[in-house]
PDB file of C-alpha atoms in Angstrom:
ATOM      1  CA  MET A   7     -40.906 -30.116  36.372  1.00  0.00           C
ATOM      2  CA  THR A   8     -41.061 -27.353  38.853  1.00  0.00           C
ATOM      3  CA  ALA A   9     -39.901 -27.708  42.304  1.00  0.00           C
ATOM      4  CA  PRO A  10     -42.466 -26.476  44.917  1.00  0.00           C
ATOM      5  CA  ALA A  11     -41.386 -23.290  46.515  1.00  0.00           C
ATOM      6  CA  PRO A  12     -40.235 -23.576  50.261  1.00  0.00           C
ATOM      7  CA  PHE A  13     -42.625 -21.702  52.662  1.00  0.00           C
ATOM      8  CA  ALA A  14     -41.250 -18.944  54.815  1.00  0.00           C
ATOM      9  CA  PRO A  15     -39.777 -20.179  58.077  1.00  0.00           C
ATOM     10  CA  HIS A  16     -42.392 -21.068  60.793  1.00  0.00           C
ATOM     11  CA  PRO A  17     -42.520 -22.696  63.941  1.00  0.00           C
ATOM     12  CA  ALA A  18     -43.119 -26.395  63.312  1.00  0.00           C
ATOM     13  CA  THR A  19     -45.112 -28.245  66.140  1.00  0.00           C
ATOM     14  CA  ASP A  20     -42.938 -31.184  67.970  1.00  0.00           C
ATOM     15  CA  THR A  21     -45.066 -33.967  69.657  1.00  0.00           C
ATOM     16  CA  VAL A  22     -44.602 -37.521  70.944  1.00  0.00           C
ATOM     17  CA  VAL A  23     -47.153 -40.183  69.829  1.00  0.00           C
ATOM     18  CA  SER A  24     -47.524 -42.775  72.744  1.00  0.00           C
ATOM     19  CA  THR A  25     -50.339 -44.810  71.492  1.00  0.00           C
ATOM     20  CA  GLY A  26     -48.196 -47.316  69.546  1.00  0.00           C
ATOM     21  CA  PRO A  27     -45.682 -49.881  70.593  1.00  0.00           C
ATOM     22  CA  VAL A  28     -43.020 -47.238  71.366  1.00  0.00           C
ATOM     23  CA  PRO A  29     -43.229 -43.497  71.788  1.00  0.00           C
ATOM     24  CA  ILE A  30     -42.531 -41.757  68.352  1.00  0.00           C
ATOM     25  CA  ALA A  31     -41.364 -38.170  68.203  1.00  0.00           C
ATOM     26  CA  VAL A  32     -42.883 -36.202  65.440  1.00  0.00           C
ATOM     27  CA  ARG A  33     -42.430 -32.931  63.825  1.00  0.00           C
ATOM     28  CA  ASP A  34     -45.609 -31.500  62.109  1.00  0.00           C
ATOM     29  CA  HIS A  35     -44.230 -28.836  59.321  1.00  0.00           C
ATOM     30  CA  GLY A  36     -47.754 -27.673  58.618  1.00  0.00           C
ATOM     31  CA  GLY A  37     -49.176 -27.097  55.295  1.00  0.00           C
ATOM     32  CA  ASP A  38     -52.716 -27.122  54.035  1.00  0.00           C
ATOM     33  CA  GLY A  39     -52.454 -29.988  51.320  1.00  0.00           C
ATOM     34  CA  PRO A  40     -52.911 -33.763  51.952  1.00  0.00           C
ATOM     35  CA  PRO A  41     -50.952 -35.589  54.474  1.00  0.00           C
ATOM     36  CA  LEU A  42     -47.375 -36.758  53.754  1.00  0.00           C
ATOM     37  CA  LEU A  43     -45.310 -38.791  56.104  1.00  0.00           C
ATOM     38  CA  LEU A  44     -41.588 -37.926  55.163  1.00  0.00           C
ATOM     39  CA  LEU A  45     -39.096 -40.668  56.816  1.00  0.00           C
ATOM     40  CA  HIS A  46     -35.449 -40.372  57.255  1.00  0.00           C
ATOM     41  CA  GLY A  47     -32.497 -42.706  56.654  1.00  0.00           C
ATOM     42  CA  GLY A  48     -30.597 -45.011  59.013  1.00  0.00           C
ATOM     43  CA  GLY A  49     -28.554 -43.257  61.707  1.00  0.00           C
ATOM     44  CA  ALA A  50     -30.240 -39.970  60.735  1.00  0.00           C
ATOM     45  CA  ASN A  51     -33.446 -38.662  62.422  1.00  0.00           C
ATOM     46  CA  LEU A  52     -36.209 -36.071  61.382  1.00  0.00           C
ATOM     47  CA  ALA A  53     -33.893 -33.116  61.314  1.00  0.00           C
ATOM     48  CA  ALA A  54     -32.052 -34.594  58.379  1.00  0.00           C
ATOM     49  CA  MET A  55     -35.369 -34.340  56.219  1.00  0.00           C
ATOM     50  CA  THR A  56     -35.979 -30.322  56.921  1.00  0.00           C
ATOM     51  CA  PRO A  57     -34.622 -29.061  53.699  1.00  0.00           C
ATOM     52  CA  LEU A  58     -36.994 -31.498  51.619  1.00  0.00           C
ATOM     53  CA  ALA A  59     -39.934 -30.943  54.101  1.00  0.00           C
ATOM     54  CA  ALA A  60     -39.465 -27.031  53.590  1.00  0.00           C
ATOM     55  CA  ARG A  61     -39.950 -27.748  49.846  1.00  0.00           C
ATOM     56  CA  LEU A  62     -42.919 -29.988  50.135  1.00  0.00           C
ATOM     57  CA  ARG A  63     -44.916 -28.051  52.609  1.00  0.00           C
ATOM     58  CA  GLY A  64     -46.315 -25.963  49.859  1.00  0.00           C
ATOM     59  CA  ARG A  65     -48.326 -28.752  48.356  1.00  0.00           C
ATOM     60  CA  TYR A  66     -48.777 -31.253  51.472  1.00  0.00           C
ATOM     61  CA  ARG A  67     -49.078 -31.282  55.326  1.00  0.00           C
ATOM     62  CA  VAL A  68     -45.616 -32.703  55.917  1.00  0.00           C
ATOM     63  CA  ILE A  69     -44.928 -34.874  59.083  1.00  0.00           C
ATOM     64  CA  THR A  70     -41.545 -36.025  59.866  1.00  0.00           C
ATOM     65  CA  PRO A  71     -41.147 -38.832  62.779  1.00  0.00           C
ATOM     66  CA  ASP A  72     -37.991 -39.980  64.119  1.00  0.00           C
ATOM     67  CA  LEU A  73     -37.911 -43.663  63.505  1.00  0.00           C
ATOM     68  CA  ARG A  74     -37.814 -46.193  66.391  1.00  0.00           C
ATOM     69  CA  GLY A  75     -34.355 -46.119  67.908  1.00  0.00           C
ATOM     70  CA  HIS A  76     -33.399 -42.671  66.426  1.00  0.00           C
ATOM     71  CA  GLY A  77     -33.470 -39.164  67.642  1.00  0.00           C
ATOM     72  CA  ARG A  78     -36.033 -38.732  70.256  1.00  0.00           C
ATOM     73  CA  SER A  79     -38.124 -41.890  69.800  1.00  0.00           C
ATOM     74  CA  GLY A  80     -38.449 -44.807  71.871  1.00  0.00           C
ATOM     75  CA  ASP A  81     -36.172 -48.066  71.709  1.00  0.00           C
ATOM     76  CA  GLY A  82     -37.876 -51.475  70.607  1.00  0.00           C
ATOM     77  CA  PRO A  83     -37.094 -54.406  68.731  1.00  0.00           C
ATOM     78  CA  TRP A  84     -36.292 -53.252  65.070  1.00  0.00           C
ATOM     79  CA  ASP A  85     -37.994 -54.856  62.207  1.00  0.00           C
ATOM     80  CA  TRP A  86     -40.223 -53.810  59.462  1.00  0.00           C
ATOM     81  CA  ASP A  87     -43.476 -54.766  60.742  1.00  0.00           C
ATOM     82  CA  ALA A  88     -42.745 -52.736  64.060  1.00  0.00           C
ATOM     83  CA  VAL A  89     -41.776 -49.640  62.215  1.00  0.00           C
ATOM     84  CA  LEU A  90     -45.000 -49.664  59.975  1.00  0.00           C
ATOM     85  CA  ASP A  91     -46.918 -50.179  63.440  1.00  0.00           C
ATOM     86  CA  ASP A  92     -45.340 -47.161  64.700  1.00  0.00           C
ATOM     87  CA  LEU A  93     -46.152 -45.054  61.467  1.00  0.00           C
ATOM     88  CA  ALA A  94     -49.689 -46.316  61.554  1.00  0.00           C
ATOM     89  CA  ALA A  95     -49.880 -45.054  65.245  1.00  0.00           C
ATOM     90  CA  VAL A  96     -48.429 -41.795  64.179  1.00  0.00           C
ATOM     91  CA  ALA A  97     -51.161 -41.458  61.284  1.00  0.00           C
ATOM     92  CA  GLY A  98     -53.971 -42.451  63.604  1.00  0.00           C
ATOM     93  CA  ALA A  99     -52.981 -40.134  66.459  1.00  0.00           C
ATOM     94  CA  LEU A 100     -52.628 -37.141  64.296  1.00  0.00           C
ATOM     95  CA  ARG A 101     -55.796 -38.031  62.203  1.00  0.00           C
ATOM     96  CA  LEU A 102     -53.905 -38.260  59.010  1.00  0.00           C
ATOM     97  CA  GLU A 103     -56.480 -39.568  56.305  1.00  0.00           C
ATOM     98  CA  ARG A 104     -54.417 -41.825  53.819  1.00  0.00           C
ATOM     99  CA  PRO A 105     -51.009 -40.082  54.060  1.00  0.00           C
ATOM    100  CA  ALA A 106     -48.620 -40.463  51.198  1.00  0.00           C
ATOM    101  CA  VAL A 107     -45.339 -42.152  52.513  1.00  0.00           C
ATOM    102  CA  VAL A 108     -42.016 -40.843  51.061  1.00  0.00           C
ATOM    103  CA  GLY A 109     -38.845 -42.084  52.678  1.00  0.00           C
ATOM    104  CA  TRP A 110     -34.894 -41.716  52.101  1.00  0.00           C
ATOM    105  CA  SER A 111     -32.623 -44.509  52.387  1.00  0.00           C
ATOM    106  CA  LEU A 112     -33.810 -46.782  55.205  1.00  0.00           C
ATOM    107  CA  GLY A 113     -37.117 -44.554  55.124  1.00  0.00           C
ATOM    108  CA  GLY A 114     -37.639 -45.258  51.568  1.00  0.00           C
ATOM    109  CA  MET A 115     -37.414 -49.132  52.069  1.00  0.00           C
ATOM    110  CA  ALA A 116     -40.011 -48.538  55.011  1.00  0.00           C
ATOM    111  CA  ALA A 117     -42.329 -46.547  52.574  1.00  0.00           C
ATOM    112  CA  ALA A 118     -41.990 -49.609  50.065  1.00  0.00           C
ATOM    113  CA  HIS A 119     -43.149 -51.742  52.823  1.00  0.00           C
ATOM    114  CA  TRP A 120     -46.106 -49.478  53.521  1.00  0.00           C
ATOM    115  CA  ALA A 121     -47.014 -49.473  49.836  1.00  0.00           C
ATOM    116  CA  ARG A 122     -47.372 -53.338  49.998  1.00  0.00           C
ATOM    117  CA  ARG A 123     -49.249 -53.126  53.325  1.00  0.00           C
ATOM    118  CA  THR A 124     -51.574 -50.192  52.980  1.00  0.00           C
ATOM    119  CA  PRO A 125     -53.802 -50.396  49.775  1.00  0.00           C
ATOM    120  CA  ASP A 126     -55.446 -46.866  50.535  1.00  0.00           C
ATOM    121  CA  CYS A 127     -52.268 -45.235  50.460  1.00  0.00           C
ATOM    122  CA  PRO A 128     -52.246 -42.644  47.542  1.00  0.00           C
ATOM    123  CA  GLY A 129     -48.560 -43.119  46.656  1.00  0.00           C
ATOM    124  CA  ALA A 130     -45.096 -44.245  48.111  1.00  0.00           C
ATOM    125  CA  VAL A 131     -41.576 -42.743  47.137  1.00  0.00           C
ATOM    126  CA  ASN A 132     -38.509 -44.675  47.980  1.00  0.00           C
ATOM    127  CA  ILE A 133     -35.422 -42.346  47.536  1.00  0.00           C
ATOM    128  CA  ASP A 134     -32.540 -44.295  46.984  1.00  0.00           C
ATOM    129  CA  GLY A 135     -33.261 -46.756  49.621  1.00  0.00           C
ATOM    130  CA  ASN A 136     -31.483 -50.061  48.381  1.00  0.00           C
ATOM    131  CA  PRO A 137     -29.837 -52.811  50.666  1.00  0.00           C
ATOM    132  CA  THR A 138     -26.190 -52.925  50.630  1.00  0.00           C
ATOM    133  CA  PRO A 139     -25.016 -55.627  48.025  1.00  0.00           C
ATOM    134  CA  THR A 140     -24.283 -58.816  49.339  1.00  0.00           C
ATOM    135  CA  ARG A 141     -23.553 -61.198  46.415  1.00  0.00           C
ATOM    136  CA  PRO A 142     -20.824 -60.943  43.371  1.00  0.00           C
ATOM    137  CA  GLU A 143     -23.575 -61.322  41.042  1.00  0.00           C
ATOM    138  CA  GLN A 144     -25.110 -57.931  42.085  1.00  0.00           C
ATOM    139  CA  LEU A 145     -21.853 -56.247  40.800  1.00  0.00           C
ATOM    140  CA  PRO A 146     -21.659 -56.961  36.954  1.00  0.00           C
ATOM    141  CA  GLY A 147     -18.589 -56.146  35.296  1.00  0.00           C
ATOM    142  CA  LEU A 148     -16.341 -56.947  38.236  1.00  0.00           C
ATOM    143  CA  ASP A 149     -14.352 -60.185  38.275  1.00  0.00           C
ATOM    144  CA  PRO A 150     -15.984 -62.587  40.795  1.00  0.00           C
ATOM    145  CA  GLY A 151     -13.032 -62.941  43.054  1.00  0.00           C
ATOM    146  CA  GLN A 152     -12.478 -59.112  42.786  1.00  0.00           C
ATOM    147  CA  ALA A 153     -16.357 -58.567  43.610  1.00  0.00           C
ATOM    148  CA  ALA A 154     -16.018 -60.996  46.628  1.00  0.00           C
ATOM    149  CA  ALA A 155     -13.037 -59.244  48.085  1.00  0.00           C
ATOM    150  CA  GLU A 156     -14.687 -55.817  47.679  1.00  0.00           C
ATOM    151  CA  LEU A 157     -17.715 -56.977  49.404  1.00  0.00           C
ATOM    152  CA  ASP A 158     -15.667 -58.393  52.228  1.00  0.00           C
ATOM    153  CA  ARG A 159     -13.979 -55.182  52.692  1.00  0.00           C
ATOM    154  CA  LEU A 160     -17.153 -53.334  52.479  1.00  0.00           C
ATOM    155  CA  HIS A 161     -18.977 -55.310  55.120  1.00  0.00           C
ATOM    156  CA  ALA A 162     -16.044 -55.434  57.439  1.00  0.00           C
ATOM    157  CA  LEU A 163     -16.348 -51.545  57.361  1.00  0.00           C
ATOM    158  CA  PHE A 164     -19.941 -51.620  58.004  1.00  0.00           C
ATOM    159  CA  ASP A 165     -19.610 -54.088  60.789  1.00  0.00           C
ATOM    160  CA  ALA A 166     -17.214 -51.782  62.524  1.00  0.00           C
ATOM    161  CA  MET A 167     -19.562 -48.956  62.246  1.00  0.00           C
ATOM    162  CA  SER A 168     -22.201 -50.999  63.994  1.00  0.00           C
ATOM    163  CA  ALA A 169     -20.369 -50.806  67.199  1.00  0.00           C
ATOM    164  CA  GLY A 170     -21.137 -47.047  67.186  1.00  0.00           C
ATOM    165  CA  PRO A 171     -18.648 -44.372  68.529  1.00  0.00           C
ATOM    166  CA  PRO A 172     -17.874 -44.577  72.371  1.00  0.00           C
ATOM    167  CA  PRO A 173     -19.678 -42.170  74.705  1.00  0.00           C
ATOM    168  CA  MET A 174     -18.351 -38.727  74.621  1.00  0.00           C
ATOM    169  CA  THR A 175     -18.411 -35.554  76.715  1.00  0.00           C
ATOM    170  CA  ARG A 176     -20.225 -32.381  75.809  1.00  0.00           C
ATOM    171  CA  ALA A 177     -16.844 -30.803  74.775  1.00  0.00           C
ATOM    172  CA  GLN A 178     -16.034 -33.986  72.600  1.00  0.00           C
ATOM    173  CA  ALA A 179     -19.609 -33.880  71.017  1.00  0.00           C
ATOM    174  CA  ASP A 180     -19.207 -30.039  70.161  1.00  0.00           C
ATOM    175  CA  ALA A 181     -15.901 -31.052  68.658  1.00  0.00           C
ATOM    176  CA  LEU A 182     -17.511 -33.622  66.492  1.00  0.00           C
ATOM    177  CA  ILE A 183     -20.209 -31.426  65.240  1.00  0.00           C
ATOM    178  CA  GLU A 184     -17.610 -28.725  64.214  1.00  0.00           C
ATOM    179  CA  GLN A 185     -15.699 -31.323  62.330  1.00  0.00           C
ATOM    180  CA  GLN A 186     -19.069 -32.283  60.494  1.00  0.00           C
ATOM    181  CA  ARG A 187     -19.645 -28.554  59.672  1.00  0.00           C
ATOM    182  CA  GLN A 188     -16.212 -28.203  58.265  1.00  0.00           C
ATOM    183  CA  ALA A 189     -16.273 -31.310  56.240  1.00  0.00           C
ATOM    184  CA  ALA A 190     -19.651 -30.149  54.674  1.00  0.00           C
ATOM    185  CA  LEU A 191     -17.933 -26.878  53.710  1.00  0.00           C
ATOM    186  CA  GLY A 192     -15.304 -28.919  52.035  1.00  0.00           C
ATOM    187  CA  GLY A 193     -17.969 -30.674  49.997  1.00  0.00           C
ATOM    188  CA  GLY A 194     -19.359 -33.223  52.350  1.00  0.00           C
ATOM    189  CA  ALA A 195     -22.769 -34.888  51.913  1.00  0.00           C
ATOM    190  CA  PHE A 196     -24.993 -32.715  53.891  1.00  0.00           C
ATOM    191  CA  PRO A 197     -25.098 -29.092  54.461  1.00  0.00           C
ATOM    192  CA  GLY A 198     -23.601 -28.159  57.727  1.00  0.00           C
ATOM    193  CA  ASP A 199     -26.545 -26.902  59.660  1.00  0.00           C
ATOM    194  CA  ALA A 200     -28.531 -30.029  58.590  1.00  0.00           C
ATOM    195  CA  ARG A 201     -25.923 -32.218  59.918  1.00  0.00           C
ATOM    196  CA  ALA A 202     -25.270 -30.540  62.966  1.00  0.00           C
ATOM    197  CA  ALA A 203     -28.814 -30.456  63.720  1.00  0.00           C
ATOM    198  CA  THR A 204     -28.980 -34.197  63.057  1.00  0.00           C
ATOM    199  CA  THR A 205     -26.032 -35.050  65.257  1.00  0.00           C
ATOM    200  CA  GLU A 206     -27.299 -33.074  68.110  1.00  0.00           C
ATOM    201  CA  ARG A 207     -30.660 -34.619  67.947  1.00  0.00           C
ATOM    202  CA  ASN A 208     -29.183 -38.253  68.022  1.00  0.00           C
ATOM    203  CA  LEU A 209     -27.179 -37.319  71.401  1.00  0.00           C
ATOM    204  CA  VAL A 210     -28.694 -38.587  74.531  1.00  0.00           C
ATOM    205  CA  PRO A 211     -27.410 -38.439  78.144  1.00  0.00           C
ATOM    206  CA  GLU A 212     -25.801 -41.561  79.728  1.00  0.00           C
ATOM    207  CA  GLY A 213     -24.713 -40.562  83.106  1.00  0.00           C
ATOM    208  CA  GLU A 214     -22.149 -37.725  82.822  1.00  0.00           C
ATOM    209  CA  VAL A 215     -21.553 -38.497  79.079  1.00  0.00           C
ATOM    210  CA  LEU A 216     -23.586 -38.512  75.942  1.00  0.00           C
ATOM    211  CA  ARG A 217     -24.051 -41.393  73.581  1.00  0.00           C
ATOM    212  CA  LEU A 218     -24.799 -41.084  69.984  1.00  0.00           C
ATOM    213  CA  ARG A 219     -28.028 -43.043  68.743  1.00  0.00           C
ATOM    214  CA  PRO A 220     -29.014 -45.387  67.217  1.00  0.00           C
ATOM    215  CA  ALA A 221     -27.533 -47.837  69.779  1.00  0.00           C
ATOM    216  CA  PRO A 222     -25.201 -50.562  68.702  1.00  0.00           C
ATOM    217  CA  ASP A 223     -27.983 -53.447  69.011  1.00  0.00           C
ATOM    218  CA  THR A 224     -30.243 -51.357  67.110  1.00  0.00           C
ATOM    219  CA  LEU A 225     -27.891 -50.949  64.323  1.00  0.00           C
ATOM    220  CA  ALA A 226     -27.103 -54.493  64.510  1.00  0.00           C
ATOM    221  CA  GLN A 227     -30.907 -55.244  63.943  1.00  0.00           C
ATOM    222  CA  ILE A 228     -31.284 -52.820  61.052  1.00  0.00           C
ATOM    223  CA  GLN A 229     -28.146 -54.471  59.316  1.00  0.00           C
ATOM    224  CA  ARG A 230     -29.997 -57.850  59.635  1.00  0.00           C
ATOM    225  CA  ALA A 231     -33.221 -56.380  58.357  1.00  0.00           C
ATOM    226  CA  LEU A 232     -31.355 -54.835  55.161  1.00  0.00           C
ATOM    227  CA  ARG A 233     -29.454 -58.277  54.504  1.00  0.00           C
ATOM    228  CA  GLU A 234     -32.614 -60.225  54.340  1.00  0.00           C
ATOM    229  CA  LEU A 235     -34.590 -57.532  52.180  1.00  0.00           C
ATOM    230  CA  ASP A 236     -35.365 -58.143  48.482  1.00  0.00           C
ATOM    231  CA  VAL A 237     -36.588 -54.308  47.582  1.00  0.00           C
ATOM    232  CA  PHE A 238     -37.794 -55.589  44.136  1.00  0.00           C
ATOM    233  CA  ALA A 239     -39.999 -58.174  45.953  1.00  0.00           C
ATOM    234  CA  LEU A 240     -41.648 -55.266  47.453  1.00  0.00           C
ATOM    235  CA  TYR A 241     -42.173 -53.413  44.381  1.00  0.00           C
ATOM    236  CA  ARG A 242     -43.647 -56.783  42.803  1.00  0.00           C
ATOM    237  CA  ASP A 243     -46.126 -56.932  45.818  1.00  0.00           C
ATOM    238  CA  ALA A 244     -47.122 -53.188  45.847  1.00  0.00           C
ATOM    239  CA  ARG A 245     -50.810 -52.463  46.102  1.00  0.00           C
ATOM    240  CA  VAL A 246     -50.424 -48.568  45.404  1.00  0.00           C
ATOM    241  CA  PRO A 247     -48.366 -46.560  42.829  1.00  0.00           C
ATOM    242  CA  VAL A 248     -44.358 -46.629  43.978  1.00  0.00           C
ATOM    243  CA  LEU A 249     -41.591 -44.582  42.651  1.00  0.00           C
ATOM    244  CA  ALA A 250     -38.064 -45.546  43.050  1.00  0.00           C
ATOM    245  CA  LEU A 251     -35.854 -42.409  43.087  1.00  0.00           C
ATOM    246  CA  HIS A 252     -32.051 -43.399  42.393  1.00  0.00           C
ATOM    247  CA  ALA A 253     -28.856 -41.617  42.764  1.00  0.00           C
ATOM    248  CA  THR A 254     -26.427 -41.405  39.844  1.00  0.00           C
ATOM    249  CA  ARG A 255     -23.052 -40.633  41.503  1.00  0.00           C
ATOM    250  CA  ASN A 256     -21.015 -41.686  44.631  1.00  0.00           C
ATOM    251  CA  LEU A 257     -20.905 -39.605  47.915  1.00  0.00           C
ATOM    252  CA  PRO A 258     -17.252 -38.599  48.904  1.00  0.00           C
ATOM    253  CA  HIS A 259     -17.015 -41.510  51.388  1.00  0.00           C
ATOM    254  CA  GLN A 260     -18.204 -43.954  48.694  1.00  0.00           C
ATOM    255  CA  GLU A 261     -15.013 -43.142  46.578  1.00  0.00           C
ATOM    256  CA  PRO A 262     -12.766 -45.918  47.879  1.00  0.00           C
ATOM    257  CA  PHE A 263     -15.569 -48.503  46.769  1.00  0.00           C
ATOM    258  CA  ALA A 264     -16.133 -46.570  43.624  1.00  0.00           C
ATOM    259  CA  GLY A 265     -15.804 -49.805  41.299  1.00  0.00           C
ATOM    260  CA  LEU A 266     -18.265 -51.577  43.788  1.00  0.00           C
ATOM    261  CA  TYR A 267     -20.835 -48.775  43.961  1.00  0.00           C
ATOM    262  CA  ASP A 268     -20.964 -48.076  39.989  1.00  0.00           C
ATOM    263  CA  ALA A 269     -21.443 -51.691  39.239  1.00  0.00           C
ATOM    264  CA  TYR A 270     -24.144 -52.121  42.015  1.00  0.00           C
ATOM    265  CA  ARG A 271     -25.848 -48.915  40.583  1.00  0.00           C
ATOM    266  CA  ALA A 272     -25.738 -50.674  37.027  1.00  0.00           C
ATOM    267  CA  TRP A 273     -27.294 -53.794  38.487  1.00  0.00           C
ATOM    268  CA  LEU A 274     -30.063 -51.757  40.315  1.00  0.00           C
ATOM    269  CA  ARG A 275     -30.562 -49.916  37.059  1.00  0.00           C
ATOM    270  CA  GLU A 276     -31.240 -52.968  35.121  1.00  0.00           C
ATOM    271  CA  ARG A 277     -33.324 -54.631  37.975  1.00  0.00           C
ATOM    272  CA  LEU A 278     -35.582 -51.543  38.267  1.00  0.00           C
ATOM    273  CA  ALA A 279     -36.308 -51.361  34.711  1.00  0.00           C
ATOM    274  CA  ALA A 280     -37.127 -55.036  34.277  1.00  0.00           C
ATOM    275  CA  THR A 281     -39.459 -54.716  37.462  1.00  0.00           C
ATOM    276  CA  ALA A 282     -41.075 -51.675  36.409  1.00  0.00           C
ATOM    277  CA  ALA A 283     -41.856 -53.086  32.812  1.00  0.00           C
ATOM    278  CA  ALA A 284     -43.562 -56.190  34.718  1.00  0.00           C
ATOM    279  CA  VAL A 285     -45.328 -53.981  37.517  1.00  0.00           C
ATOM    280  CA  PRO A 286     -47.589 -51.134  36.145  1.00  0.00           C
ATOM    281  CA  LEU A 287     -47.529 -49.594  39.621  1.00  0.00           C
ATOM    282  CA  LEU A 288     -43.917 -48.980  39.765  1.00  0.00           C
ATOM    283  CA  SER A 289     -42.113 -46.113  38.323  1.00  0.00           C
ATOM    284  CA  GLY A 290     -38.097 -45.632  38.306  1.00  0.00           C
ATOM    285  CA  HIS A 291     -36.193 -42.381  37.955  1.00  0.00           C
ATOM    286  CA  HIS A 292     -32.686 -41.868  38.002  1.00  0.00           C
ATOM    287  CA  LEU A 293     -31.587 -38.228  39.045  1.00  0.00           C
ATOM    288  CA  PRO A 294     -28.853 -37.006  37.057  1.00  0.00           C
ATOM    289  CA  ASP A 295     -25.653 -36.000  38.896  1.00  0.00           C
ATOM    290  CA  ALA A 296     -27.288 -36.929  42.340  1.00  0.00           C
ATOM    291  CA  SER A 297     -25.847 -38.836  45.161  1.00  0.00           C
ATOM    292  CA  HIS A 298     -27.339 -40.653  47.898  1.00  0.00           C
ATOM    293  CA  ALA A 299     -27.638 -37.507  50.106  1.00  0.00           C
ATOM    294  CA  MET A 300     -30.078 -35.877  47.401  1.00  0.00           C
ATOM    295  CA  VAL A 301     -32.286 -34.799  50.152  1.00  0.00           C
ATOM    296  CA  ALA A 302     -30.221 -32.523  51.401  1.00  0.00           C
ATOM    297  CA  GLU A 303     -27.913 -31.718  48.547  1.00  0.00           C
ATOM    298  CA  ASP A 304     -30.615 -30.961  45.915  1.00  0.00           C
ATOM    299  CA  PRO A 305     -33.865 -30.806  47.725  1.00  0.00           C
ATOM    300  CA  ASP A 306     -35.546 -28.605  45.059  1.00  0.00           C
ATOM    301  CA  ARG A 307     -35.035 -31.367  42.450  1.00  0.00           C
ATOM    302  CA  VAL A 308     -36.131 -34.012  44.727  1.00  0.00           C
ATOM    303  CA  ALA A 309     -39.114 -32.276  45.604  1.00  0.00           C
ATOM    304  CA  ALA A 310     -40.115 -31.465  42.120  1.00  0.00           C
ATOM    305  CA  VAL A 311     -39.681 -35.198  41.147  1.00  0.00           C
ATOM    306  CA  VAL A 312     -41.716 -36.332  44.531  1.00  0.00           C
ATOM    307  CA  ALA A 313     -44.635 -33.702  43.766  1.00  0.00           C
ATOM    308  CA  ASP A 314     -45.095 -34.665  40.213  1.00  0.00           C
ATOM    309  CA  PHE A 315     -45.274 -38.368  40.761  1.00  0.00           C
ATOM    310  CA  LEU A 316     -47.641 -38.077  43.665  1.00  0.00           C
ATOM    311  CA  ALA A 317     -49.906 -35.489  41.611  1.00  0.00           C
ATOM    312  CA  ALA A 318     -49.856 -38.196  38.796  1.00  0.00           C
ATOM    313  CA  ALA A 319     -50.787 -41.085  41.079  1.00  0.00           C
ATOM    314  CA  GLY A 320     -53.412 -39.127  43.035  1.00  0.00           C
TER     315      GLY A 320
END
């Protein structure tokens, strides 16, 4: 398994696709290979995928969109069908013939939906895109009462986060970005430059202040879509080869819930193995010593796994 070498820096091409339900901002990283749509996670934007895009561009023409409600793309009702319609509009506008779809986190779950909807797709990869646990039975090894209490605590945190930060001045935004850079130096999830570029791209003017996207109503719709999602049902219905790439360790901010996340990963591992045994189109891979932020922490290894899978699937 050899990681594709990153191409030399080059000017990517930014455009906005306006042929679909909402305008979708897109970055074309170039490359002479077959087309590949590379999708970011919830609360991020296409800038978060730059490290992985650089590693994949040696084999693919890599296209990174901002999902609706994120980055520079338009707002609209957030559900899976709407997101897939946006991606289809991007593929059509850029004349991408049978693109592979690779997504991280929320984008990975969108890729799994694409694998069910698009039978001519050469392959789809879900990089650690799993809904938040909602039931004690998803946390094997924990006492049911403890599991229920931990789930309540986790969901309360997510509910508070869905309100989003208040509007901020430019100076406050700069301070936030610097704080994120310093956190990255101290072992945060994302390299400082990638995190800063992602935050900057999600800032939008609102009068004399800046607001951080996604907006609270978009976050609420995304959370609802995640609560209702059974990703293993998507795998069972897949019409093309799918790879589920899972993390194996916690992020720093997950450590207060370490017992919950360790138990949930064990449940996911068991479910993935059982589903893959019954679904020939599904493959599972657990990347050693990789966190949920693997696309930025370790893009070389992720790119190698993705490229090997798509080469075999193609």
